[in-house]
PDB file of C-alpha atoms in Angstrom:
ATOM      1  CA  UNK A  17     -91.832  21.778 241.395  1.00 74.00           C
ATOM      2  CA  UNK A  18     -94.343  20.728 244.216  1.00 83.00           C
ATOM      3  CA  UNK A  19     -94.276  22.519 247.563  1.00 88.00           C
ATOM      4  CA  UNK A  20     -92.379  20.550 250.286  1.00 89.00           C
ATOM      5  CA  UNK A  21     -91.818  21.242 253.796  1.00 86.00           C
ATOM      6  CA  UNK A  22     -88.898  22.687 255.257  1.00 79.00           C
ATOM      7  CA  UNK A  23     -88.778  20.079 257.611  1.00 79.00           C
ATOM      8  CA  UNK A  24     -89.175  16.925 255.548  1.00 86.00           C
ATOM      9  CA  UNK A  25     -86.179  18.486 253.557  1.00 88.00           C
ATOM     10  CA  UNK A  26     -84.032  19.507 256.342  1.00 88.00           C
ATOM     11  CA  UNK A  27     -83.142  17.703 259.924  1.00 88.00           C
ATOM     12  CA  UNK A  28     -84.554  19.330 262.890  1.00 85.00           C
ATOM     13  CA  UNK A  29     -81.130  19.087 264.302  1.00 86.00           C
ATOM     14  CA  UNK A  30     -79.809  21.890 261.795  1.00 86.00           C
ATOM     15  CA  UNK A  31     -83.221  24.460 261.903  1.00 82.00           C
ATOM     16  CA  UNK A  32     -82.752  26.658 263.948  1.00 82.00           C
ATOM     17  CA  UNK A  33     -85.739  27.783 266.346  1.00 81.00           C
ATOM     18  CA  UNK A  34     -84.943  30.830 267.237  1.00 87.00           C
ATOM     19  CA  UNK A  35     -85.904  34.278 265.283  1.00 82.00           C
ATOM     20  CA  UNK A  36     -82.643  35.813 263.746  1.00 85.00           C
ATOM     21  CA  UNK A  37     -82.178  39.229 263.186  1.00 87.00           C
ATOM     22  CA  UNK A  38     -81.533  39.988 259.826  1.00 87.00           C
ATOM     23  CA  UNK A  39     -80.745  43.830 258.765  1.00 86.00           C
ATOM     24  CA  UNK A  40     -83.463  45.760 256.473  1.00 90.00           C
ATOM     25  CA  UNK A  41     -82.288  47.587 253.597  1.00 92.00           C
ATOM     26  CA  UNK A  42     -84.530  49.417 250.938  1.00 94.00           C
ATOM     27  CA  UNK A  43     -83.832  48.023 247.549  1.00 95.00           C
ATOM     28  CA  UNK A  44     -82.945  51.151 246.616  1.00 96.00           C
ATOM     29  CA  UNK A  45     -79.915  51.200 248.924  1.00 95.00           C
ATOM     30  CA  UNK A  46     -79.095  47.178 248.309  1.00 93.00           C
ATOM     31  CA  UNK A  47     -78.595  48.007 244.666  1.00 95.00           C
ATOM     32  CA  UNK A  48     -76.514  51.020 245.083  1.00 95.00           C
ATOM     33  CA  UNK A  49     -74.533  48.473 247.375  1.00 94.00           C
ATOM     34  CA  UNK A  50     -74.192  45.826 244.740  1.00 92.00           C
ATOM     35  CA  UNK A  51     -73.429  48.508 241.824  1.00 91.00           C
ATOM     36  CA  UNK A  52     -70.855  50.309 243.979  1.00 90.00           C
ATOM     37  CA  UNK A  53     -68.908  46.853 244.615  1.00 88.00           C
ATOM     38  CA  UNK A  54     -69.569  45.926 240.827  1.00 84.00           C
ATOM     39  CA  UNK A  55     -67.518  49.389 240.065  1.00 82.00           C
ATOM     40  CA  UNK A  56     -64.433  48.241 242.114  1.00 79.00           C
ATOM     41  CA  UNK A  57     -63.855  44.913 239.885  1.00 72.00           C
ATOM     42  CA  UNK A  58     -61.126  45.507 237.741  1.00 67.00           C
ATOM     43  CA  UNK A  59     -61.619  45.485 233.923  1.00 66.00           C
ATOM     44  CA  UNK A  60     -59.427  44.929 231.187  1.00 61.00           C
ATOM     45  CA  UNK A  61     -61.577  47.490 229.057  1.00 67.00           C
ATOM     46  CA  UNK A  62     -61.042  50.015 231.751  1.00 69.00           C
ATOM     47  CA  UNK A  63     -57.273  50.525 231.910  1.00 67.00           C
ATOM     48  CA  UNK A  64     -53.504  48.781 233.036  1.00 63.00           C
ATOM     49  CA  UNK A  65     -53.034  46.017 235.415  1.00 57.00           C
ATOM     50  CA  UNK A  66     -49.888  46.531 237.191  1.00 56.00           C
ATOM     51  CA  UNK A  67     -49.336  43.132 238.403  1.00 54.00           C
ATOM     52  CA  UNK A  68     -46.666  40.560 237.570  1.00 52.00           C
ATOM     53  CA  UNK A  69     -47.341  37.349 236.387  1.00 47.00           C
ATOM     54  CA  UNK A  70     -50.433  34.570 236.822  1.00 49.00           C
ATOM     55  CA  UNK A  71     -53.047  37.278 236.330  1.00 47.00           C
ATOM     56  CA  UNK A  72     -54.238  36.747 233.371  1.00 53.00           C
ATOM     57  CA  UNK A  73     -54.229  40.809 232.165  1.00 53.00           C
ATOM     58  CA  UNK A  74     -53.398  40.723 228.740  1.00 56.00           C
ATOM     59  CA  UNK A  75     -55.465  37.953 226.962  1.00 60.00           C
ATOM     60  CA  UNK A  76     -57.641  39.160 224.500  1.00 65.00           C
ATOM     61  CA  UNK A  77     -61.193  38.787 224.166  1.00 67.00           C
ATOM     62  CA  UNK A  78     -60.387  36.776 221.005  1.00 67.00           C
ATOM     63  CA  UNK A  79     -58.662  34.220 223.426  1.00 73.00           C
ATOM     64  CA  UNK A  80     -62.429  34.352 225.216  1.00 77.00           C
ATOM     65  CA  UNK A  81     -64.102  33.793 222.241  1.00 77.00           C
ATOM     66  CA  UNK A  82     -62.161  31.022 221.077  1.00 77.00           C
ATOM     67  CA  UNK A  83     -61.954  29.492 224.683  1.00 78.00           C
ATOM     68  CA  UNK A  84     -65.921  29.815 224.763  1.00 83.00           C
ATOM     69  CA  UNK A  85     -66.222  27.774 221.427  1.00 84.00           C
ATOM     70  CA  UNK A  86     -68.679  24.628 222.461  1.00 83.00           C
ATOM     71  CA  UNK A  87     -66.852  22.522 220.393  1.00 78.00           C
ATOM     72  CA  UNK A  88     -63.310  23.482 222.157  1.00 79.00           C
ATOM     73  CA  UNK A  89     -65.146  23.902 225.897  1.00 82.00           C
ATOM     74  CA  UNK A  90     -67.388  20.677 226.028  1.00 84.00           C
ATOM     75  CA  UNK A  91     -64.537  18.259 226.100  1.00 84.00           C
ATOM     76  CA  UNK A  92     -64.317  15.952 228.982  1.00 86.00           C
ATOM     77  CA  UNK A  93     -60.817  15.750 230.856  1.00 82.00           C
ATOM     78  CA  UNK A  94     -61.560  12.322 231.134  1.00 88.00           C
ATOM     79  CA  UNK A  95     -63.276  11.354 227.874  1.00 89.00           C
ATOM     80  CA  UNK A  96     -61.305   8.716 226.368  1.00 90.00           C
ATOM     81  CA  UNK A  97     -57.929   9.360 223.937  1.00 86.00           C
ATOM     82  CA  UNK A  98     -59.982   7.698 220.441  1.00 89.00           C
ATOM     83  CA  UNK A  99     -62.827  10.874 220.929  1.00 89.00           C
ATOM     84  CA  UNK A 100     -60.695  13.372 221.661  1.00 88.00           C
ATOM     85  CA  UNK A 101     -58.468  13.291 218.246  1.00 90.00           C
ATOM     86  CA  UNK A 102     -59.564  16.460 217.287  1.00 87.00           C
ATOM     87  CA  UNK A 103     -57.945  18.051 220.629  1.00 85.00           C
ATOM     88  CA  UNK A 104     -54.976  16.303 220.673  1.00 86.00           C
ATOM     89  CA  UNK A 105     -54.293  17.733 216.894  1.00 89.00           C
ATOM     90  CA  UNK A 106     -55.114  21.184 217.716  1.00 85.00           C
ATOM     91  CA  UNK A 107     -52.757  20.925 220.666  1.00 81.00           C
ATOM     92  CA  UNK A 108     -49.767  18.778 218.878  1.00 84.00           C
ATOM     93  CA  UNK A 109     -49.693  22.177 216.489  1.00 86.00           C
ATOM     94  CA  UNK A 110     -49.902  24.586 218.804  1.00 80.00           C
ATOM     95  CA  UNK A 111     -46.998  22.783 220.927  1.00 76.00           C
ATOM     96  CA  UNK A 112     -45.524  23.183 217.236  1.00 79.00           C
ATOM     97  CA  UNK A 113     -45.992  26.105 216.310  1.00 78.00           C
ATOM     98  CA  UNK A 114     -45.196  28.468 219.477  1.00 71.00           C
ATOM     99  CA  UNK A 115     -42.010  25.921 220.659  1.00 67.00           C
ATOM    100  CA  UNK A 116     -39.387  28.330 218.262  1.00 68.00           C
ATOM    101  CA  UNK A 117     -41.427  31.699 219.223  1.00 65.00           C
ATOM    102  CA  UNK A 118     -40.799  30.736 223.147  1.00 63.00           C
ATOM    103  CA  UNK A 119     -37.586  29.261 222.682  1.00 64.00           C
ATOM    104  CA  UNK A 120     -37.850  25.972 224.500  1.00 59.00           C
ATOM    105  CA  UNK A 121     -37.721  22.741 223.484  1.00 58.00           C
ATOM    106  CA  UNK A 122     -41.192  21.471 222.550  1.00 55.00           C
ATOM    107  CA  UNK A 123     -40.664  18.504 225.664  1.00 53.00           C
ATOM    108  CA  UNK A 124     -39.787  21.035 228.404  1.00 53.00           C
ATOM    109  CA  UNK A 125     -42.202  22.563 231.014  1.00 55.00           C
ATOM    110  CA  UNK A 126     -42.513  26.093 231.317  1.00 51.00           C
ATOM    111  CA  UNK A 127     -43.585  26.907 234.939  1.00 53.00           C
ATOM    112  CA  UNK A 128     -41.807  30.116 236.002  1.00 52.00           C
ATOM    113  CA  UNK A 129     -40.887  33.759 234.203  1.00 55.00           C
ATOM    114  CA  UNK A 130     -41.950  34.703 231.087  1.00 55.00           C
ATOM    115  CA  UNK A 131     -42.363  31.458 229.629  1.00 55.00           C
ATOM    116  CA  UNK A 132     -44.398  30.256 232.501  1.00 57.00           C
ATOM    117  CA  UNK A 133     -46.879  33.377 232.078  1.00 55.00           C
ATOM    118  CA  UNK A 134     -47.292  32.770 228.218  1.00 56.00           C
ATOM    119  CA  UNK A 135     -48.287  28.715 229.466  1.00 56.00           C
ATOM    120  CA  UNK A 136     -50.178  29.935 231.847  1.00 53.00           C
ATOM    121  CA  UNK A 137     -48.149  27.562 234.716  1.00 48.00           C
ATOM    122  CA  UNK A 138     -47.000  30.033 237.082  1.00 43.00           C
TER     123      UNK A 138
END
């Protein structure tokens, strides 16, 4: 990538002229920072989440796995009905196959409780 100006990349009107005080910190102490705030995300590996619903806790890193799949992930929402047949069989069984598990009618919308957690509508 060639070199190029700040200014032919940027208006004048939004540089800013003046020098701004910016805070040193050591490396050292930035990454202690950044692994200290790493250590406060929550992890499924390391114990319960005590939340209700919508949080996503409990799926299994098969669900990941699968999810990650390029042939399952590269779909386009809008890519047209005749390339997506593949999709719209996987998800006609599905509907299928967990209606009687869930006990709703395969036509109804889940969006609240227990059924709306397992949809993932809530």
């Amino acid at each position: 990538m060639p070199a190029t100006a700040l200014a032919d990349l940027i208006p004048a009107t939004h540089l800013n002229g003046d020098v701004v005080n910016i805070a040193e910190v050591s490396e050292r102490d930035l990454v202690a920072h950044f692994t200290r705030l790493s250590h406060r995300q929550f992890s499924v590996d390391l114990g319960m989440y005590p939340l209700g619903s919508c949080t996503m806790k409990y799926n299994p890193k098969f669900c990941d796995a699968v999810a990650n799949d390029p042939g399952l992930n590269s779909v386009h929402p809008g890519a047209p009905a005749e390339l997506t047949q593949g999709w719209l069989e996987l998800l006609a069984t599905l509907e299928e196959s967990s209606a009687p598990s869930l006990e709703w009618p395969r036509d109804a919308a889940a969006r609240r409780g227990r059924r709306g957690e397992l949809t993932g509508c809530c």
